[in-house]
């Protein structure tokens, strides 16, 4: 089977470095805070070309804490793409605000700016720009709308470490950026982890305080916060991996370019279209086939692992039925039947990529 993801293979490459760091932490006993966390925050801010980075416990918390720090009026509406992982929407409702779903385009599956514009009301206070599958949203269009209606932009960067829009690293193009280091993400820890990046000094201070019980010093709590920390072992693992992330990302891009150039079976397969002004980091490589069940059976028979991201558009999820926003006309509400993710990652060998391309090209024509 060609693996969708191969974390043990990646570990073998960085084993010495990772083992030494973890051993150091075990011997020193500094599991929370300390130099690994502060070094990682410094390095990751630099990697994102952002002024500040605040480590938190996971990507969902990064979103929730960012929304809390932005201090929206109770009952504000926040626009979220209808095709994403549930966290992008959950963070909004958990903070007591209302999710308003907007559609995604059929080229790269990120927010459709025209549809965002249609969904704005007097209560709208922010847009969650999800750089889905590693492809940056059209930040020019989104910034234009945000300026016009005085909205905040929260970037959900959980799938897009190192992605760029017109040469700028994503994360601090909007007001605040939220990252996940879930193990399977492009930059993944060995457990849960997340980070917030921003160029705004006040937001950096506020998010750090929220994540750490609202305190400015030990036992001096200014407001009620919560506990959401990136722990030292995860920070140490991330620091080791940060040395390789560019190489691994370039490898992803190289594989994606081969898929884009060499998959010729256009009668069956719709490939994504990558905007000319972005660096897409291909967290996933997602294509469309309108007889997905049969296509997936074919991939399985040929030992090509695959996935569906995501099989149920957010407005249709049981969890969001109460919002009553299932809209038949949305791309997201129709195309969730057709999306298929094929293997992507630095673990793939050239021969495996060639094999995947050949098999997809051999898929019987309609
Ligand atoms: C993974 C993911 C998250 C949440 O990250 P966790 O670290 O798992 O909480 C949020 N948004 C998107 C788009 C994701 O893919």
CSV table of C-alpha atoms and ligand atoms in Angstrom, one decimal:
chain,number,residue,atom,x,y,z
A,1,UNK,CA,0.0,0.0,0.0
A,2,UNK,CA,1.3,3.5,-0.8
A,3,UNK,CA,0.8,5.4,2.4
A,4,UNK,CA,-1.2,8.6,2.8
A,5,UNK,CA,1.1,9.7,5.5
A,6,UNK,CA,4.2,8.0,7.0
A,7,UNK,CA,5.3,9.6,10.3
A,8,UNK,CA,7.5,6.6,11.4
A,9,UNK,CA,9.5,7.1,8.2
A,10,UNK,CA,9.9,10.8,9.0
A,11,UNK,CA,10.9,10.0,12.6
A,12,UNK,CA,13.7,7.7,11.4
A,13,UNK,CA,15.2,10.7,9.6
A,14,UNK,CA,15.3,13.0,12.6
A,15,UNK,CA,15.5,10.4,15.3
A,16,UNK,CA,18.9,11.4,16.8
A,17,UNK,CA,17.9,15.1,17.1
A,18,UNK,CA,14.5,14.4,18.5
A,19,UNK,CA,15.7,11.7,21.0
A,20,UNK,CA,18.4,14.0,22.3
A,21,UNK,CA,16.0,16.9,22.8
A,22,UNK,CA,13.4,14.8,24.6
A,23,UNK,CA,16.1,13.2,26.7
A,24,UNK,CA,17.4,16.6,27.7
A,25,UNK,CA,13.9,17.6,28.9
A,26,UNK,CA,13.4,14.3,30.8
A,27,UNK,CA,16.7,14.9,32.6
A,28,UNK,CA,16.0,18.5,33.3
A,29,UNK,CA,12.4,18.1,34.3
A,30,UNK,CA,11.2,21.3,32.7
A,31,UNK,CA,8.0,20.1,31.0
A,32,UNK,CA,6.0,23.3,30.9
A,33,UNK,CA,7.5,26.5,29.6
A,34,UNK,CA,11.3,26.9,29.5
A,35,UNK,CA,13.8,27.4,26.7
A,36,UNK,CA,12.4,25.0,24.1
A,37,UNK,CA,9.0,26.7,24.1
A,38,UNK,CA,10.5,30.2,23.9
A,39,UNK,CA,13.0,29.2,21.2
A,40,UNK,CA,10.3,27.6,19.2
A,41,UNK,CA,8.0,30.7,19.5
A,42,UNK,CA,10.9,32.9,18.3
A,43,UNK,CA,11.8,30.6,15.4
A,44,UNK,CA,8.3,30.0,14.3
A,45,UNK,CA,7.5,33.8,14.3
A,46,UNK,CA,10.5,34.2,12.1
A,47,UNK,CA,9.4,31.4,9.8
A,48,UNK,CA,6.0,33.2,9.4
A,49,UNK,CA,7.6,36.6,9.1
A,50,UNK,CA,5.4,37.7,12.0
A,51,UNK,CA,6.3,39.8,15.0
A,52,UNK,CA,4.9,37.5,17.6
A,53,UNK,CA,4.1,33.8,18.1
A,54,UNK,CA,2.2,32.4,21.1
A,55,UNK,CA,2.3,28.7,21.6
A,56,UNK,CA,-1.0,27.1,22.6
A,57,UNK,CA,-2.3,23.6,23.2
A,58,UNK,CA,-3.8,22.9,19.8
A,59,UNK,CA,-5.2,24.6,16.6
A,60,UNK,CA,-8.8,24.7,17.8
A,61,UNK,CA,-7.7,26.6,21.0
A,62,UNK,CA,-5.6,29.0,18.8
A,63,UNK,CA,-8.8,29.9,17.0
A,64,UNK,CA,-10.9,30.2,20.1
A,65,UNK,CA,-8.4,32.3,22.0
A,66,UNK,CA,-7.9,34.6,19.0
A,67,UNK,CA,-11.7,35.1,18.7
A,68,UNK,CA,-11.8,35.9,22.5
A,69,UNK,CA,-9.0,38.3,22.3
A,70,UNK,CA,-10.6,40.2,19.4
A,71,UNK,CA,-13.4,41.0,21.8
A,72,UNK,CA,-16.4,41.0,19.4
A,73,UNK,CA,-19.8,42.2,20.6
A,74,UNK,CA,-21.9,39.3,21.9
A,75,UNK,CA,-23.9,37.7,19.1
A,76,UNK,CA,-21.6,38.8,16.4
A,77,UNK,CA,-21.7,37.0,13.1
A,78,UNK,CA,-18.5,35.5,11.8
A,79,UNK,CA,-18.1,34.2,8.3
A,80,UNK,CA,-16.7,30.7,7.9
A,81,UNK,CA,-16.2,28.6,4.7
A,82,UNK,CA,-18.7,25.8,4.3
A,83,UNK,CA,-15.9,23.4,3.4
A,84,UNK,CA,-13.4,23.0,6.2
A,85,UNK,CA,-12.7,21.0,9.3
A,86,UNK,CA,-15.2,21.6,12.1
A,87,UNK,CA,-12.8,23.6,14.3
A,88,UNK,CA,-13.0,26.6,12.0
A,89,UNK,CA,-16.7,26.9,12.9
A,90,UNK,CA,-16.7,25.4,16.4
A,91,UNK,CA,-14.4,28.1,17.7
A,92,UNK,CA,-16.9,30.7,16.7
A,93,UNK,CA,-19.9,29.2,18.5
A,94,UNK,CA,-17.9,28.2,21.5
A,95,UNK,CA,-17.1,31.9,22.0
A,96,UNK,CA,-20.8,32.7,21.9
A,97,UNK,CA,-21.0,34.1,18.3
A,98,UNK,CA,-22.9,33.1,15.3
A,99,UNK,CA,-21.4,31.1,12.4
A,100,UNK,CA,-22.5,32.3,8.9
A,101,UNK,CA,-21.3,29.9,6.2
A,102,UNK,CA,-20.0,31.2,2.9
A,103,UNK,CA,-19.3,29.1,-0.2
A,104,UNK,CA,-15.9,28.0,-1.6
A,105,UNK,CA,-14.7,28.1,-5.2
A,106,UNK,CA,-14.3,25.0,-7.3
A,107,UNK,CA,-10.7,25.8,-8.3
A,108,UNK,CA,-8.9,25.5,-5.0
A,109,UNK,CA,-11.8,25.1,-2.6
A,110,UNK,CA,-11.0,28.2,-0.5
A,111,UNK,CA,-13.5,31.1,0.3
A,112,UNK,CA,-15.5,32.5,-2.6
A,113,UNK,CA,-15.1,36.3,-2.0
A,114,UNK,CA,-18.3,37.2,-3.8
A,115,UNK,CA,-20.3,34.9,-1.7
A,116,UNK,CA,-18.6,36.3,1.5
A,117,UNK,CA,-19.8,39.7,0.4
A,118,UNK,CA,-23.4,38.5,-0.1
A,119,UNK,CA,-23.5,37.2,3.5
A,120,UNK,CA,-22.4,40.3,5.3
A,121,UNK,CA,-25.0,41.9,7.6
A,122,UNK,CA,-24.8,44.7,10.2
A,123,UNK,CA,-23.8,42.1,12.8
A,124,UNK,CA,-20.8,40.7,10.8
A,125,UNK,CA,-17.6,41.2,12.7
A,126,UNK,CA,-15.0,38.9,11.2
A,127,UNK,CA,-14.0,36.5,8.4
A,128,UNK,CA,-12.2,33.2,9.1
A,129,UNK,CA,-10.0,32.8,6.1
A,130,UNK,CA,-9.1,29.1,6.0
A,131,UNK,CA,-6.1,28.3,3.7
A,132,UNK,CA,-7.6,25.0,3.0
A,133,UNK,CA,-5.4,22.1,1.7
A,134,UNK,CA,-2.5,24.5,1.9
A,135,UNK,CA,-3.8,26.9,-0.8
A,136,UNK,CA,-4.0,30.5,0.5
A,137,UNK,CA,-7.3,32.3,0.2
A,138,UNK,CA,-7.5,35.3,-2.1
A,139,UNK,CA,-6.3,37.7,0.5
A,140,UNK,CA,-6.6,40.7,-1.7
A,141,UNK,CA,-10.3,40.2,-2.2
A,142,UNK,CA,-10.8,39.3,1.5
A,143,UNK,CA,-8.8,42.3,2.7
A,144,UNK,CA,-10.8,44.6,0.4
A,145,UNK,CA,-14.1,43.3,1.9
A,146,UNK,CA,-12.8,43.5,5.4
A,147,UNK,CA,-11.7,47.1,4.9
A,148,UNK,CA,-15.0,48.1,3.4
A,149,UNK,CA,-17.1,46.7,6.2
A,150,UNK,CA,-14.6,47.1,9.0
A,151,UNK,CA,-14.2,43.4,9.7
A,152,UNK,CA,-11.4,41.5,11.3
A,153,UNK,CA,-9.6,38.7,9.4
A,154,UNK,CA,-8.6,35.6,11.3
A,155,UNK,CA,-6.5,33.3,9.2
A,156,UNK,CA,-6.9,29.5,9.9
A,157,UNK,CA,-3.5,28.3,8.9
A,158,UNK,CA,-3.8,24.8,10.2
A,159,UNK,CA,-3.1,23.3,6.8
A,160,UNK,CA,-0.8,25.9,5.4
A,161,UNK,CA,2.5,26.3,7.3
A,162,UNK,CA,4.9,28.3,5.1
A,163,UNK,CA,2.3,29.1,2.4
A,164,UNK,CA,2.6,32.5,0.7
A,165,UNK,CA,0.2,35.0,-0.9
A,166,UNK,CA,1.9,37.3,-3.3
A,167,UNK,CA,5.2,36.6,-1.6
A,168,UNK,CA,4.0,37.2,1.9
A,169,UNK,CA,3.8,34.4,4.4
A,170,UNK,CA,0.3,33.6,5.5
A,171,UNK,CA,-0.6,34.1,9.2
A,172,UNK,CA,0.0,37.8,9.6
A,173,UNK,CA,-1.6,39.1,6.4
A,174,UNK,CA,-4.9,39.3,8.4
A,175,UNK,CA,-5.2,40.4,12.0
A,176,UNK,CA,-4.2,37.1,13.5
A,177,UNK,CA,-3.2,33.7,12.3
A,178,UNK,CA,-3.9,30.3,13.9
A,179,UNK,CA,-1.8,27.2,13.4
A,180,UNK,CA,-2.2,23.5,14.4
A,181,UNK,CA,0.6,21.1,15.0
A,182,UNK,CA,-1.6,18.0,15.0
A,183,UNK,CA,0.8,15.2,14.0
A,184,UNK,CA,-0.5,14.8,10.5
A,185,UNK,CA,-0.2,18.5,9.6
A,186,UNK,CA,2.6,19.8,7.4
A,187,UNK,CA,4.5,20.7,10.6
A,188,UNK,CA,3.3,18.3,13.3
A,189,UNK,CA,4.2,17.6,16.9
A,190,UNK,CA,4.1,14.2,18.6
A,191,UNK,CA,0.8,15.0,20.2
A,192,UNK,CA,-1.4,18.1,20.2
A,193,UNK,CA,0.0,21.6,19.7
A,194,UNK,CA,-0.9,24.9,18.2
A,195,UNK,CA,0.2,28.6,17.8
A,196,UNK,CA,-1.1,32.0,17.3
A,197,UNK,CA,0.9,34.5,15.2
A,198,UNK,CA,0.3,38.3,14.8
A,199,UNK,CA,2.0,41.6,14.2
A,200,UNK,CA,-0.3,43.3,16.7
A,201,UNK,CA,1.5,43.8,20.1
A,202,UNK,CA,-1.7,44.1,22.0
A,203,UNK,CA,-3.3,40.9,20.5
A,204,UNK,CA,-0.1,39.0,21.2
A,205,UNK,CA,-0.1,40.1,24.9
A,206,UNK,CA,-3.9,39.4,25.2
A,207,UNK,CA,-3.8,36.0,23.7
A,208,UNK,CA,-0.8,35.0,25.8
A,209,UNK,CA,-2.6,36.1,28.9
A,210,UNK,CA,-5.9,34.3,27.9
A,211,UNK,CA,-3.9,31.1,27.3
A,212,UNK,CA,-2.2,31.4,30.7
A,213,UNK,CA,-5.0,32.0,33.2
A,214,UNK,CA,-5.2,35.8,32.5
A,215,UNK,CA,-2.0,36.3,34.5
A,216,UNK,CA,0.8,38.8,34.1
A,217,UNK,CA,3.0,37.2,36.8
A,218,UNK,CA,2.8,34.0,38.8
A,219,UNK,CA,-0.4,34.2,40.9
A,220,UNK,CA,-1.2,37.7,39.7
A,221,UNK,CA,-4.3,37.2,37.5
A,222,UNK,CA,-5.8,40.2,35.8
A,223,UNK,CA,-8.8,38.4,34.4
A,224,UNK,CA,-10.2,34.9,34.1
A,225,UNK,CA,-8.3,33.1,31.4
A,226,UNK,CA,-7.8,29.4,30.7
A,227,UNK,CA,-5.0,26.9,30.4
A,228,UNK,CA,-3.8,26.3,26.8
A,229,UNK,CA,-0.1,25.7,26.6
A,230,UNK,CA,2.3,24.2,24.0
A,231,UNK,CA,4.3,21.9,26.2
A,232,UNK,CA,8.1,21.6,26.2
A,233,UNK,CA,8.4,18.2,24.6
A,234,UNK,CA,6.1,19.2,21.7
A,235,UNK,CA,8.1,22.5,21.3
A,236,UNK,CA,11.4,20.5,21.2
A,237,UNK,CA,10.0,18.1,18.5
A,238,UNK,CA,8.7,21.1,16.4
A,239,UNK,CA,12.1,22.8,16.7
A,240,UNK,CA,13.8,19.7,15.2
A,241,UNK,CA,11.2,19.5,12.4
A,242,UNK,CA,11.4,23.3,11.6
A,243,UNK,CA,14.9,22.6,10.2
A,244,UNK,CA,13.4,20.4,7.5
A,245,UNK,CA,10.1,22.1,6.8
A,246,UNK,CA,11.3,24.0,3.8
A,247,UNK,CA,12.8,20.9,2.2
A,248,UNK,CA,9.7,18.9,2.9
A,249,UNK,CA,7.4,21.6,1.6
A,250,UNK,CA,9.4,21.9,-1.6
A,251,UNK,CA,9.1,18.1,-2.0
A,252,UNK,CA,5.3,18.4,-1.6
A,253,UNK,CA,5.3,21.2,-4.3
A,254,UNK,CA,7.4,19.0,-6.6
A,255,UNK,CA,5.1,16.0,-6.2
A,256,UNK,CA,2.0,18.3,-6.8
A,257,UNK,CA,3.6,19.7,-10.0
A,258,UNK,CA,4.0,16.2,-11.3
A,259,UNK,CA,0.4,15.3,-10.5
A,260,UNK,CA,-0.8,18.6,-12.1
A,261,UNK,CA,1.4,18.1,-15.3
A,262,UNK,CA,1.2,14.3,-15.7
A,263,UNK,CA,-2.3,13.3,-14.8
A,264,UNK,CA,-4.0,13.4,-18.2
A,265,UNK,CA,-7.2,11.6,-17.5
A,266,UNK,CA,-9.2,14.9,-17.7
A,267,UNK,CA,-12.4,13.1,-18.7
A,268,UNK,CA,-12.6,11.5,-15.3
A,269,UNK,CA,-10.5,13.7,-13.1
A,270,UNK,CA,-10.8,17.3,-12.3
A,271,UNK,CA,-7.5,18.6,-10.9
A,272,UNK,CA,-7.2,21.7,-8.6
A,273,UNK,CA,-6.2,25.0,-10.2
A,274,UNK,CA,-3.4,26.7,-8.3
A,275,UNK,CA,-3.4,30.5,-8.3
A,276,UNK,CA,-0.4,32.0,-10.0
A,277,UNK,CA,0.3,34.4,-7.1
A,278,UNK,CA,0.6,31.9,-4.3
A,279,UNK,CA,2.9,29.4,-2.8
A,280,UNK,CA,0.5,26.5,-2.1
A,281,UNK,CA,2.0,24.0,0.4
A,282,UNK,CA,-0.3,21.1,-0.5
A,283,UNK,CA,-1.3,19.8,2.9
A,284,UNK,CA,-3.6,17.6,0.8
A,285,UNK,CA,-3.8,17.0,-3.0
A,286,UNK,CA,-7.6,17.0,-3.6
A,287,UNK,CA,-9.1,16.1,-7.0
A,288,UNK,CA,-12.7,15.5,-8.1
A,289,UNK,CA,-14.4,12.5,-9.7
A,290,UNK,CA,-18.2,12.3,-10.1
A,291,UNK,CA,-18.4,8.6,-9.5
A,292,UNK,CA,-16.3,8.7,-6.3
A,293,UNK,CA,-17.3,5.3,-4.9
A,294,UNK,CA,-16.1,3.5,-8.0
A,295,UNK,CA,-12.9,5.6,-8.2
A,296,UNK,CA,-12.0,4.9,-4.6
A,297,UNK,CA,-12.5,1.2,-5.1
A,298,UNK,CA,-10.1,1.4,-8.0
A,299,UNK,CA,-7.5,3.3,-5.9
A,300,UNK,CA,-7.9,0.7,-3.1
A,301,UNK,CA,-7.6,-2.2,-5.5
A,302,UNK,CA,-4.4,-0.7,-6.8
A,303,UNK,CA,-3.0,-0.1,-3.2
A,304,UNK,CA,-3.2,3.7,-3.4
A,305,UNK,CA,-4.4,5.0,0.0
A,306,UNK,CA,-6.8,7.9,-0.2
A,307,UNK,CA,-9.1,10.1,1.9
A,308,UNK,CA,-12.1,12.4,1.7
A,309,UNK,CA,-11.7,16.0,3.0
A,310,UNK,CA,-14.5,16.5,3.9
A,311,UNK,CA,-17.3,14.0,3.3
A,312,UNK,CA,-20.0,16.3,4.8
A,313,UNK,CA,-20.0,20.0,4.2
A,314,UNK,CA,-20.1,21.9,7.5
A,315,UNK,CA,-23.7,23.3,7.1
A,316,UNK,CA,-25.0,19.7,6.7
A,317,UNK,CA,-23.3,18.3,9.8
A,318,UNK,CA,-25.7,17.2,12.6
A,319,UNK,CA,-23.8,19.6,14.9
A,320,UNK,CA,-24.8,22.6,12.8
A,321,UNK,CA,-28.4,21.5,11.7
A,322,UNK,CA,-29.8,24.1,14.2
A,323,UNK,CA,-28.2,26.9,12.1
A,324,UNK,CA,-30.5,25.9,9.2
A,325,UNK,CA,-27.9,27.0,6.6
A,326,UNK,CA,-27.9,24.1,4.3
A,327,UNK,CA,-28.1,25.7,0.9
A,328,UNK,CA,-28.6,23.5,-2.1
A,329,UNK,CA,-26.9,26.1,-4.4
A,330,UNK,CA,-23.6,26.0,-2.6
A,331,UNK,CA,-20.6,24.3,-4.3
A,332,UNK,CA,-19.6,23.0,-0.9
A,333,UNK,CA,-22.9,21.3,-0.4
A,334,UNK,CA,-22.6,19.5,-3.7
A,335,UNK,CA,-19.0,18.8,-4.3
A,336,UNK,CA,-18.5,17.0,-0.9
A,337,UNK,CA,-19.7,14.0,-2.9
A,338,UNK,CA,-16.9,14.2,-5.4
A,339,UNK,CA,-13.7,15.2,-3.6
A,340,UNK,CA,-10.9,12.6,-3.2
A,341,UNK,CA,-7.5,13.2,-1.6
A,342,UNK,CA,-4.6,11.1,-3.0
A,343,UNK,CA,-1.3,10.5,-1.2
A,344,UNK,CA,0.8,13.7,-0.6
A,345,UNK,CA,3.9,14.2,1.5
A,346,UNK,CA,7.7,14.1,1.5
A,347,UNK,CA,7.5,10.3,2.4
A,348,UNK,CA,6.6,9.5,-1.2
A,349,UNK,CA,9.3,8.2,-3.5
A,350,UNK,CA,9.6,9.2,-7.2
A,351,UNK,CA,8.6,5.7,-8.2
A,352,UNK,CA,5.5,5.8,-6.0
A,353,UNK,CA,4.5,9.1,-7.5
A,354,UNK,CA,5.0,7.7,-11.0
A,355,UNK,CA,2.9,4.7,-10.1
A,356,UNK,CA,0.0,6.8,-8.8
A,357,UNK,CA,0.0,8.9,-11.9
A,358,UNK,CA,0.1,5.9,-14.2
A,359,UNK,CA,-2.8,4.2,-12.3
A,360,UNK,CA,-4.9,7.3,-12.4
A,361,UNK,CA,-4.2,7.7,-16.1
A,362,UNK,CA,-5.2,4.1,-16.7
A,363,UNK,CA,-8.5,4.6,-14.9
A,364,UNK,CA,-11.1,3.5,-17.5
A,365,UNK,CA,-12.7,6.4,-19.5
A,366,UNK,CA,-16.4,6.9,-19.1
B,1,LIG,C1,-6.6,20.6,12.0
B,1,LIG,C2,-7.4,21.8,11.8
B,1,LIG,C3,-7.8,22.6,12.8
B,1,LIG,C4,-7.7,22.3,14.3
B,1,LIG,O1,-6.5,21.9,14.8
B,1,LIG,P1,-6.3,21.0,16.1
B,1,LIG,O2,-4.9,21.2,16.4
B,1,LIG,O3,-6.6,19.6,15.7
B,1,LIG,O4,-7.2,21.5,17.1
B,1,LIG,C5,-8.4,23.8,12.5
B,1,LIG,N1,-8.7,24.2,11.3
B,1,LIG,C6,-8.3,23.4,10.2
B,1,LIG,C7,-8.7,23.8,8.8
B,1,LIG,C8,-7.7,22.2,10.5
B,1,LIG,O5,-7.3,21.4,9.4
